[in-house]
Coordinates of C-alpha atoms and ligand atoms in Angstrom, one line a residue:
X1 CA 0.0 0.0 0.0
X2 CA 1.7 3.6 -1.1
X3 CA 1.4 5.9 2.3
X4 CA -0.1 9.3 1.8
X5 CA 2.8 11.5 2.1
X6 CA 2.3 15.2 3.1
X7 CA 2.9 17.6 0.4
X8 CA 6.1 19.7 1.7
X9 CA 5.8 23.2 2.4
X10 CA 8.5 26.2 3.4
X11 CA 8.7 29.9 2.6
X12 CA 12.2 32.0 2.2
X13 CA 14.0 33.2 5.3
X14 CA 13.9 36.6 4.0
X15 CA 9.9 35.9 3.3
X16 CA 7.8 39.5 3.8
X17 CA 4.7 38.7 5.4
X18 CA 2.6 41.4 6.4
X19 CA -0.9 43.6 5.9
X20 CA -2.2 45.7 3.3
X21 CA -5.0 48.7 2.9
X22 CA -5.6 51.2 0.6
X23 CA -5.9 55.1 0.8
X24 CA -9.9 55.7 0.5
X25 CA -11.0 52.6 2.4
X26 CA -9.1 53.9 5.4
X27 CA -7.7 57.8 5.6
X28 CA -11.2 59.4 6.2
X29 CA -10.1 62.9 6.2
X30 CA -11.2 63.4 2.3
X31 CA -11.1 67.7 2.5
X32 CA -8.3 67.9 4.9
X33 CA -5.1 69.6 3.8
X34 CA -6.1 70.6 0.8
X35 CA -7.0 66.8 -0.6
X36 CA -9.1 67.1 -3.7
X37 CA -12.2 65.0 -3.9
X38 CA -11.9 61.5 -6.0
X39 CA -14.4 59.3 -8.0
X40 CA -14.8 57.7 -5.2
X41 CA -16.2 60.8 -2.8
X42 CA -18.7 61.5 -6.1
X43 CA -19.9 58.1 -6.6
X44 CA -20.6 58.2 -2.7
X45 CA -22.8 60.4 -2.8
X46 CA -25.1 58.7 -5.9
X47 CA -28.4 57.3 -4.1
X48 CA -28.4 53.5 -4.4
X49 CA -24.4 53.2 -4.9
X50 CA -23.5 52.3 -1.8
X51 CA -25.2 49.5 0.3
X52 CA -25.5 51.3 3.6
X53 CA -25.6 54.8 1.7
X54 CA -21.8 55.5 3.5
X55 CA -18.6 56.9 1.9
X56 CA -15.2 57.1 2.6
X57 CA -15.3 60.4 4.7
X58 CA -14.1 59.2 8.2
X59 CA -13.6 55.4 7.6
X60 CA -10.5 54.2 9.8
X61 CA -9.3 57.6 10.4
X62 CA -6.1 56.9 9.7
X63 CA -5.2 59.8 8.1
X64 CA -5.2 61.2 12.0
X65 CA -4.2 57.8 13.0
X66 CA -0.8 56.0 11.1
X67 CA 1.0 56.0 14.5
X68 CA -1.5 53.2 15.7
X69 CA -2.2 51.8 12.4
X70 CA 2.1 50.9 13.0
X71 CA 1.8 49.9 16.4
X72 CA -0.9 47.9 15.3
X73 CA 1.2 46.2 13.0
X74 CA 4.0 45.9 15.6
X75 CA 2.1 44.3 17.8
X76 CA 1.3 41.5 14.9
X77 CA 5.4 40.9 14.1
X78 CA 4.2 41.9 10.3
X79 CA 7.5 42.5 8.4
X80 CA 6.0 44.7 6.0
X81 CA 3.0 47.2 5.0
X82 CA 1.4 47.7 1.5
X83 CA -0.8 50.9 1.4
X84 CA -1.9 52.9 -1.3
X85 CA -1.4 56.6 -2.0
X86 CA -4.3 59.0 -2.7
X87 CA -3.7 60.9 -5.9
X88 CA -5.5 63.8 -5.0
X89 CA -3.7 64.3 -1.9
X90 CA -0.7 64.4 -4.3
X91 CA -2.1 66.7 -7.1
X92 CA -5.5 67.8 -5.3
X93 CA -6.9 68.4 -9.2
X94 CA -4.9 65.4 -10.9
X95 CA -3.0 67.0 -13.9
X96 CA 0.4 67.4 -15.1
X97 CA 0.0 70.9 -15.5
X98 CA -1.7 71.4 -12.0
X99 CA -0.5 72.2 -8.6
X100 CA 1.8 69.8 -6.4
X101 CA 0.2 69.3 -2.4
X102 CA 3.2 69.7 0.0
X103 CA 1.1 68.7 2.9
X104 CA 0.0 65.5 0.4
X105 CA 3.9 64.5 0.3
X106 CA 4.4 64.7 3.8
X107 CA 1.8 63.0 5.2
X108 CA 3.2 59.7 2.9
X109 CA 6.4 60.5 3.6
X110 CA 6.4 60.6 7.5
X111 CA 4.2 57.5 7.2
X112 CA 7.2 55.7 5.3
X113 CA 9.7 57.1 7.6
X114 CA 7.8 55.8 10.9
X115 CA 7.5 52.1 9.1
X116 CA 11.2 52.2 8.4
X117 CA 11.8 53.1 12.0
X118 CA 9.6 50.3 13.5
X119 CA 11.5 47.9 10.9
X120 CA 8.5 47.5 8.2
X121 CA 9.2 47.5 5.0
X122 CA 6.6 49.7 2.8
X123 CA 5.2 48.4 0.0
X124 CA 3.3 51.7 -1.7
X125 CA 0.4 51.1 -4.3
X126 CA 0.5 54.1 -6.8
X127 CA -3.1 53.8 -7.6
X128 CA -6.2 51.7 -5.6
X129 CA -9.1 53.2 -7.6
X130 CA -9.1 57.0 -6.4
X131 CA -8.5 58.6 -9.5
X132 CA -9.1 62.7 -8.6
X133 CA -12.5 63.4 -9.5
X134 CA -11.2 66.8 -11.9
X135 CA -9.5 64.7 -14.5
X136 CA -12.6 62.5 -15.0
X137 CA -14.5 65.7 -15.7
X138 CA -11.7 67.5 -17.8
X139 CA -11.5 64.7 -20.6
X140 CA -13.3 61.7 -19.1
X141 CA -10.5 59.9 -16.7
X142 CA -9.0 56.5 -17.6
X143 CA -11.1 56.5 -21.0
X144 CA -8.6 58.9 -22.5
X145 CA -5.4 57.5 -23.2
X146 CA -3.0 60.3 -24.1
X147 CA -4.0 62.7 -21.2
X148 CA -4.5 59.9 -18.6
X149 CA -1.1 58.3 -19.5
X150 CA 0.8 61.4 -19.0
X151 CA -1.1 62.6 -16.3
X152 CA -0.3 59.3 -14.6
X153 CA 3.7 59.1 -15.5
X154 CA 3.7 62.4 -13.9
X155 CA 2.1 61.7 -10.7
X156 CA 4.3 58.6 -10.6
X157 CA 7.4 60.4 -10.8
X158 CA 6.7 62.8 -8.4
X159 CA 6.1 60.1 -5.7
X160 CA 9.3 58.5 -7.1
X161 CA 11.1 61.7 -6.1
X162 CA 10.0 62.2 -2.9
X163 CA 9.6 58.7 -1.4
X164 CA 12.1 56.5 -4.2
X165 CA 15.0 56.7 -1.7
X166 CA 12.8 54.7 0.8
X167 CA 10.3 52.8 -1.2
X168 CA 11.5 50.0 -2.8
X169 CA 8.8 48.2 -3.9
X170 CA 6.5 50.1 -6.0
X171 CA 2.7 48.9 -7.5
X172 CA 1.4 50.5 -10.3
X173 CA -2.4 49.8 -10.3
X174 CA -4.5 47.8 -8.0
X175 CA -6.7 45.6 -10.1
X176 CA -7.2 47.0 -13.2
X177 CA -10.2 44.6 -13.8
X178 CA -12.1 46.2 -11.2
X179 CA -11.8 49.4 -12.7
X180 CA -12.5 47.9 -16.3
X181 CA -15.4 46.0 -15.3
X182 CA -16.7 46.9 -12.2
X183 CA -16.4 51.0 -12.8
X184 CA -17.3 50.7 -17.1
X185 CA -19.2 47.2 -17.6
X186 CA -21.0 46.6 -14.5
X187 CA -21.6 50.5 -13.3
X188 CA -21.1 48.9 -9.6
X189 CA -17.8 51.0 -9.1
X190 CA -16.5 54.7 -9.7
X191 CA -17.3 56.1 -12.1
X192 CA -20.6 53.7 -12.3
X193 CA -20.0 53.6 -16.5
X194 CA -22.6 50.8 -17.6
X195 CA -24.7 49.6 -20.5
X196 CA -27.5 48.9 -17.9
X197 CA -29.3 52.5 -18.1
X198 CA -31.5 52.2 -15.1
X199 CA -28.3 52.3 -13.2
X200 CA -26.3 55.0 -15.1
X201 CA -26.9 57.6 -18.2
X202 CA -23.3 57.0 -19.3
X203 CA -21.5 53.9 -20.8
X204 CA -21.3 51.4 -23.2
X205 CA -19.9 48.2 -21.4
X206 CA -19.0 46.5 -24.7
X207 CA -16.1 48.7 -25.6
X208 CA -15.3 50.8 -22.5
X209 CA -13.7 48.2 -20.1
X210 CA -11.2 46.7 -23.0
X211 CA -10.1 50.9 -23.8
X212 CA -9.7 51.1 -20.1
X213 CA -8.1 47.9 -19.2
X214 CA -5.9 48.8 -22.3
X215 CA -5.1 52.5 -21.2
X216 CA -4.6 51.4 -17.7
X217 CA -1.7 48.8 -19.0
X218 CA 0.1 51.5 -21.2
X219 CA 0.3 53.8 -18.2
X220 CA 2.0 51.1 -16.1
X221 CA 4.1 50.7 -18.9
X222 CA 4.9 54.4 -18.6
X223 CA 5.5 54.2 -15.5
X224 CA 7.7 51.4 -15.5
X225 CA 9.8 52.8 -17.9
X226 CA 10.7 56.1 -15.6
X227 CA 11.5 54.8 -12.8
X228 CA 14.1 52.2 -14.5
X229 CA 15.4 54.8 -16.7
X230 CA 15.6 57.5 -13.7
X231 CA 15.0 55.7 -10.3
X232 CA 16.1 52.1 -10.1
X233 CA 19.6 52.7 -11.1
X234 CA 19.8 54.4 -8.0
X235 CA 17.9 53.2 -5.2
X236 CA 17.5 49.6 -6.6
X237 CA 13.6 48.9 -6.1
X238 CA 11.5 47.4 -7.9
X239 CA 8.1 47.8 -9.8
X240 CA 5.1 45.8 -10.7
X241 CA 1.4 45.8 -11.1
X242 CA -1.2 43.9 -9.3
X243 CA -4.2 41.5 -10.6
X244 CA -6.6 40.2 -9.4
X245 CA -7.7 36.8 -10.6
X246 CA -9.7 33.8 -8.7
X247 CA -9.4 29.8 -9.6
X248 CA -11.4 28.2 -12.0
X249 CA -12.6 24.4 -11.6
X250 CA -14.9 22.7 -14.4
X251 CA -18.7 22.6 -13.4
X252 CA -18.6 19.2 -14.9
X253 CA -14.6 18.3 -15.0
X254 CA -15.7 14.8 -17.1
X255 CA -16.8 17.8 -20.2
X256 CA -13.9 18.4 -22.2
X257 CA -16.0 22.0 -23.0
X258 CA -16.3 23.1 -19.4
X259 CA -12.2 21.9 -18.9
X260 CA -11.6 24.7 -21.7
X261 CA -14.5 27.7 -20.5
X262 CA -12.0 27.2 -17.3
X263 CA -8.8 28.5 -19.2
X264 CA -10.6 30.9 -21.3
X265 CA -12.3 32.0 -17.8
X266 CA -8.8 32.6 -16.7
X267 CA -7.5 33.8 -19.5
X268 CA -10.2 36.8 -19.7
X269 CA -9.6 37.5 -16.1
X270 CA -6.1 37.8 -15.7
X271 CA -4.5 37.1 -18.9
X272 CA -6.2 40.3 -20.1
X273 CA -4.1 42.3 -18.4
X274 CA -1.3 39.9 -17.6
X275 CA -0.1 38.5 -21.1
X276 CA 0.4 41.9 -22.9
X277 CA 3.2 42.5 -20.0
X278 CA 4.6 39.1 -20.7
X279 CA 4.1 38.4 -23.5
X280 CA 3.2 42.0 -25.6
X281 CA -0.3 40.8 -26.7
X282 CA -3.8 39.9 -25.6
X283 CA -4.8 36.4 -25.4
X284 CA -6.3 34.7 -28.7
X285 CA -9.6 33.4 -26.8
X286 CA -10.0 37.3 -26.0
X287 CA -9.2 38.7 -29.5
X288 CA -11.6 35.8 -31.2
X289 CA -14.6 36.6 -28.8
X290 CA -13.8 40.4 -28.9
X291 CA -12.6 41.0 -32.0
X292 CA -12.0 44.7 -33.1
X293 CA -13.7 46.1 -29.8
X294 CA -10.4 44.8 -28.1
X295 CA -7.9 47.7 -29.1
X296 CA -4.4 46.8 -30.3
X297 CA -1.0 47.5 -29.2
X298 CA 1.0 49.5 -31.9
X299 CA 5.1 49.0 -31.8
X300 CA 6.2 51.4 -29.6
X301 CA 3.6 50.6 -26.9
X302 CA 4.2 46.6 -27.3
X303 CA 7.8 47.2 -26.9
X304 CA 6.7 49.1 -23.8
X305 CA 4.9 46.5 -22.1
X306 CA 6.6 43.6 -22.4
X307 CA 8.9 43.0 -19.5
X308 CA 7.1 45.7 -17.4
X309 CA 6.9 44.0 -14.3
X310 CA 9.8 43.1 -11.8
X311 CA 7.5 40.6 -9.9
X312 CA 3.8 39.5 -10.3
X313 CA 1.2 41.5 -7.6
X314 CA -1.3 39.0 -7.0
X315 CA -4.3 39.6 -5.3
X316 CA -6.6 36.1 -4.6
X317 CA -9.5 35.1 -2.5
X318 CA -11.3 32.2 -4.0
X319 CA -12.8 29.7 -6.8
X320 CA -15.9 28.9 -8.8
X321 CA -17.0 26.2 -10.9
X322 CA -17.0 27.3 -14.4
X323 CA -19.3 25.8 -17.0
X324 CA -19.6 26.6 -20.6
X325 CA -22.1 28.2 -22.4
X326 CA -23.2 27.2 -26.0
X327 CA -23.8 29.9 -28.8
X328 CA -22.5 33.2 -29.4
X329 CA -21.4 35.5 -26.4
X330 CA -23.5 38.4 -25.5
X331 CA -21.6 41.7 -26.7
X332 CA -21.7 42.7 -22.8
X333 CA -20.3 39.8 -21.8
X334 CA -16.5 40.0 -19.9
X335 CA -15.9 36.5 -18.6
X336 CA -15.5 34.0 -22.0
X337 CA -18.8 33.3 -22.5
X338 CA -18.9 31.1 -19.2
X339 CA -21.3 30.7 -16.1
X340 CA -19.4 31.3 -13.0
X341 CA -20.9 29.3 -10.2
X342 CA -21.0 28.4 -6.8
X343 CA -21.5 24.6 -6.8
X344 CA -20.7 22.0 -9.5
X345 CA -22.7 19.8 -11.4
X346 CA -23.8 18.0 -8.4
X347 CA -24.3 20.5 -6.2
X348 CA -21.3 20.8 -4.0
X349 CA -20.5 24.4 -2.9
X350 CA -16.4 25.2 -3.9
X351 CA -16.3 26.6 -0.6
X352 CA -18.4 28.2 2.9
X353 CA -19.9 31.2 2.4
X354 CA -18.9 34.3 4.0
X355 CA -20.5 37.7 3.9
X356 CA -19.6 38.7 0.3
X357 CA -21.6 36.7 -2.1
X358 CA -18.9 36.1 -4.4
X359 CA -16.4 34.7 -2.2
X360 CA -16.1 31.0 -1.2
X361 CA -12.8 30.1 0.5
X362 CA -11.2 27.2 -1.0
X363 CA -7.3 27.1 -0.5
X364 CA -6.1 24.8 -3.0
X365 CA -7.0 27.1 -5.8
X366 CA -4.7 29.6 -4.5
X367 CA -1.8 26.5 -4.8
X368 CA -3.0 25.7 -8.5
X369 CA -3.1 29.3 -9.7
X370 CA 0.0 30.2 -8.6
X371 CA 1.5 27.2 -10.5
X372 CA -0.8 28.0 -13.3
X373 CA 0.7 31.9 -13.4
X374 CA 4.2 30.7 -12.2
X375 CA 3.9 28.2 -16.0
X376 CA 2.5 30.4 -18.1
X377 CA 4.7 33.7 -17.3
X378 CA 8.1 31.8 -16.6
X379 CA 8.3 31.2 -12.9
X380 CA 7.6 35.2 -12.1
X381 CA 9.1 36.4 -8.5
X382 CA 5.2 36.9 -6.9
X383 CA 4.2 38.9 -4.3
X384 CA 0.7 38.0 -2.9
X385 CA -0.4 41.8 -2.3
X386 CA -3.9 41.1 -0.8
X387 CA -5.2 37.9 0.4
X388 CA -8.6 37.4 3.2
X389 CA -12.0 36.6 3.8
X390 CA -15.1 38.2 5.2
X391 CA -16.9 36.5 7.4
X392 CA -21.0 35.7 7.3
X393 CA -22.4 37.9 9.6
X394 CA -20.2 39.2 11.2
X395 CA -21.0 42.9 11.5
X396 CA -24.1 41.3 13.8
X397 CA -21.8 40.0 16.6
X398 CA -21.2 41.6 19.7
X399 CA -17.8 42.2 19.5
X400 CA -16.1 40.0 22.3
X401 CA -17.4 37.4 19.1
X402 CA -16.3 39.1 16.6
X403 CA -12.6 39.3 18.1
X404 CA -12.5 35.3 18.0
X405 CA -12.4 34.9 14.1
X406 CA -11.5 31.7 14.2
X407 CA -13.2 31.6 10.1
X408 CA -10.6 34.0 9.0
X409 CA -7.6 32.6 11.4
X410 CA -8.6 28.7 9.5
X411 CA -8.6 30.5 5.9
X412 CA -5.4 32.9 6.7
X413 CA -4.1 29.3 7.9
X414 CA -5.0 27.3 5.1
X415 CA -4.0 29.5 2.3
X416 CA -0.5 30.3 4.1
X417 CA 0.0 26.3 3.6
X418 CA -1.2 26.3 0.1
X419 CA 0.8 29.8 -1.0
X420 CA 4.4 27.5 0.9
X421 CA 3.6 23.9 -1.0
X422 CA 3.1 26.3 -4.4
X423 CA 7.3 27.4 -3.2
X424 CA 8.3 23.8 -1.6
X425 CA 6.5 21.6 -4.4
X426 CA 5.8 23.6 -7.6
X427 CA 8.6 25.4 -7.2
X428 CA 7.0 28.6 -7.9
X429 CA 8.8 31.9 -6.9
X430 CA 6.6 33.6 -4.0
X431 CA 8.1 36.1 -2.0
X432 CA 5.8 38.0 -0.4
X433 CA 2.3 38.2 1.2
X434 CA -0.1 40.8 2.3
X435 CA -3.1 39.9 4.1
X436 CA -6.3 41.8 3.2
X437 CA -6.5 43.4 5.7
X438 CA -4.6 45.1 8.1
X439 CA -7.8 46.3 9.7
X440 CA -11.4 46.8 9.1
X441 CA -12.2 49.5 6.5
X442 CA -14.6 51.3 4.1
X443 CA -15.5 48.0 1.6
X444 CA -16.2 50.0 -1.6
X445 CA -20.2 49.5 -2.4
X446 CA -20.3 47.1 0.4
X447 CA -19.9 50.2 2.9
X448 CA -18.8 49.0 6.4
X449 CA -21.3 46.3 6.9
X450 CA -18.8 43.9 5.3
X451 CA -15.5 43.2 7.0
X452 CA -12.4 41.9 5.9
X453 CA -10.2 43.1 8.7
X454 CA -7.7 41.3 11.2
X455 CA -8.4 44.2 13.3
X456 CA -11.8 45.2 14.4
X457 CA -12.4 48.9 14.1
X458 CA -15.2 50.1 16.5
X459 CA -16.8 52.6 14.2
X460 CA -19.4 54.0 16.8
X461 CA -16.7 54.9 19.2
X462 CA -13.9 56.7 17.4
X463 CA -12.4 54.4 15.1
X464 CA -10.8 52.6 18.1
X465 CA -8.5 49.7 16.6
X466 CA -8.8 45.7 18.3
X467 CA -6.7 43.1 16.9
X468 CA -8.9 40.0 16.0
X469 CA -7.1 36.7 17.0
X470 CA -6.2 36.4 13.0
X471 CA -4.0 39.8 13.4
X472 CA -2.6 37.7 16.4
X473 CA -2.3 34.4 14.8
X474 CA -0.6 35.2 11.6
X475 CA 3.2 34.9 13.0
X476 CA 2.4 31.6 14.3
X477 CA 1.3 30.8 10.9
X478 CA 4.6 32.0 9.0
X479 CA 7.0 30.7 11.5
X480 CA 6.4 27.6 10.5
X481 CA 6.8 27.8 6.7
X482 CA 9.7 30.9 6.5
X483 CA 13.0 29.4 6.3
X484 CA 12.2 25.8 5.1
X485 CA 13.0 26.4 1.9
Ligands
LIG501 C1 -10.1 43.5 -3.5 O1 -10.5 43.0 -4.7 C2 -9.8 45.0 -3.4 O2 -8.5 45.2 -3.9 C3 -9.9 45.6 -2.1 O3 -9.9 47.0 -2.2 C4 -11.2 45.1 -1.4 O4 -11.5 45.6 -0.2 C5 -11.1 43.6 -1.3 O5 -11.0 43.0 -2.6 C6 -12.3 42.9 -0.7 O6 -13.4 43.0 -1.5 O7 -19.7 40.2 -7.8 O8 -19.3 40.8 -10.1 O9 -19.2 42.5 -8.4 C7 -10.8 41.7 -4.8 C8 -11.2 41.2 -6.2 C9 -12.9 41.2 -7.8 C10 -13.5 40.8 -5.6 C11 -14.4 41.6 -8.1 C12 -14.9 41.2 -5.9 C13 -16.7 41.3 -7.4 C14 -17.3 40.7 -8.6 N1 -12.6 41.5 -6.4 N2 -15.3 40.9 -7.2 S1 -19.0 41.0 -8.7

């Protein structure tokens, strides 16, 4: 009889493990210091846009707040930080041509001075979906290429310059998908673009999220290229972007048809935005379905792109079953012409539920998608920039309960294992992970009654910060993997 070995697991000793938020789910403080308002602060205040009709205005206070937001981390052992930077606070009206915020800088660059000084390492997020709300009206945000670009590539540099001699790991955009499809196809994000016109006047979601998923990748590549050419010499950082992207399993894995919906699943989902910086074109699956409403690359901007990325962000959180779908796909369609489901063919659920309604833990995607990236873009360094779970209910506990997240301690727990067999056994190149997140925050259109935080912030009674037993857990859970490798 062959015994069932244990798959091996181990991280690198000089693994960073630590939390991640971004600048309008936490900073609150959106007219302080000159700050200029965001999509975000608009969108907010649309009727209907928002589930518990809240916005970003206080959230976790921690523009008022980073000193705890660090000792909060201290108190965790996390080795590093990945935060996001708000572009208005930078250039309170967006534009190349438009004013520079002093108090902006500061604010970002005492934050990365008090992480250096409590020994965590910063890893800063260029753009998490606030774009400032005067370059969406001046010539209609990331839909314009040559204005946003630039715009963009200045902003970039100017943090470069101010914070490159400290930063050394830079992210371009959070997600581009989300602002593809969830702010231009779906209308469910900033700036709310949809086909769907009882939910917005404005959009077409069958060309806009392909010319903004397409703009947003030249800008990177803009990026990119400036702080090579003028930064990395110098300080020796790096730069990447981040995807999101969740594992696909066959509704029926014995159909050859639903075996292929999964890679074409995956291949519109990440792919998209992830083979053009490989590879310097858009997957054929995409270009087939899409045809000319998928723009192309001309020379210069191919020769741009590919080899843009130092390492591969990666932001994960679960699987569906994926089953195909016979005829023609529906113009609107953004996912391959696929049915992305909770439970397979014979109605087993892919995971628990949890408060979100499209997120069902189940770890050993996360193993098989890293392999699956790690194969198909040449064993990439990765850093996992977000990674967590909400919890079903939650929000209704009293919150001695809600401290004992024993849920989000078991998926933090099982992931970790399934993130250190990807490095032990696939020999993938993972270097890094963030767990979404450090704390409790403003959950986009979800408001605050969904949670994804280690720390529970007490929004009744001044923000007050109290680590769950997941913020308290997660050494444990590295300290086992981080050096057996
Ligand atoms: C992350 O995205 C974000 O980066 C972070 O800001 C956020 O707080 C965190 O998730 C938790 O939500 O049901 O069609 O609307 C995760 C990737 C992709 C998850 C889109 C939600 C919604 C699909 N997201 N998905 S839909």
């Amino acid at each position: 009889m062959v015994k069932d070995i244990a798959p091996k697991a181990g991280l690198s000793a000089d693994f960073l493990w630590g939390f991640a938020t971004a600048s309008y789910q936490i900073e609150g403080a959106t007219t302080e210091d000159n700050r200029g308002p965001s999509i975000w602060d608009t969108f907010c205040t649309l009727p209907g846009k928002v589930a518990d009709g809240t916005s970003g205005l206080t959230a976790c206070d921690s523009y008022h707040r980073t000193a705890q937001d660090i000792e909060l981390l201290r108190k965790t052992g996390a080795k590093a930080y990945r935060f996001s930077i708000s572009w208005s606070r930078i250039i309170p009206l967006g534009g190349r041509n438009d004013p520079i915020n002093q108090a902006g800088i500061q604010y970002y660059s005492k934050l990365v001075d008090d992480l250096l000084k409590a020994d965590i390492v910063p890893l800063v997020t260029l753009y998490h979906w606030d774009l400032p709300e005067a370059l969406y009206k001046r010539y209609g945000g990331l839909l314009n290429k040559e204005e946003f670009v630039a715009d963009f590539t200045n902003y970039a540099r100017i943090l470069f310059d101010a914070l490159g001699d400290r930063v050394q790991h830079w992210i371009t955009f959070n997600e581009p998908w989300c602002s593809a499809i969830l702010g231009y196809s779906l209308g469910v994000h900033a700036p709310g673009h949809t086909s769907d016109r009882t939910k917005s006047p404005v959009g077409d979601a069958s060309t806009e999220p392909w010319i903004v998923g397409h703009n947003i990748l030249i800008a990177h590549a803009s990026a990119v290229k400036v702080y090579r050419e003028e930064y990395a010499s110098r300080s020796g950082g790096e730069i990447g972007i981040t995807l999101n992207g969740d594992w696909a399993e066959p509704w029926d894995p014995e159909d050859e048809e639903d075996r292929v919906a999964c890679e074409r699943k995956t291949e519109f989902s990440i792919a998209w935005l992830a083979d053009p910086i490989y590879f310097g074109h858009y997957p054929a699956s995409m270009v087939k379905q899409l045809g000319d409403r998928l723009p192309k690359f001309t020379p210069e901007e191919k020769k741009l792109l590919v080899g843009s990325n130092d390492f591969y962000g990666m932001n994960h959180y679960c699987a569906n079953y994926i089953r195909h779908r016979d005829g023609p796909a529906d113009p609107l369609d953004f996912s391959g012409n696929v049915d992305v489901l909770m439970e397979d063919k014979h109605g087993n659920p892919i995971g628990p539920e949890t408060q979100s309604p499209w997120l069902r833990p189940h770890a050993p995607g996360f193993r098989k998608l890293i392999k699956w990236l790690s194969d198909r873009y040449g064993r990439p360094k990765i850093y996992v920039t977000e990674n967590g779970t909400s919890i079903k209910g939650e929000n209704d506990l009293p919150m001695e309960e809600i401290l004992q997240d024993d849920f989000r301690v078991e998926y933090f727990r099982s992931y970790v294992q399934a993130m250190a067999e990807a490095v032990a056994e696939d020999g993938c190149d993972c270097r890094g992970y963030m767990a979404w997140s450090l704390m409790d925050n403003f959950e986009w259109a979800e408001g605050y009654e969904t949670r994804f935080g280690a720390t529970y912030v007490d929004y009744t009674n001044g923000q007050e910060r109290y680590p769950k037993k997941s913020a308290l857990e997660m050494k444990g859970i590295f300290d086992q993997y981080i050096g057996k490798v």
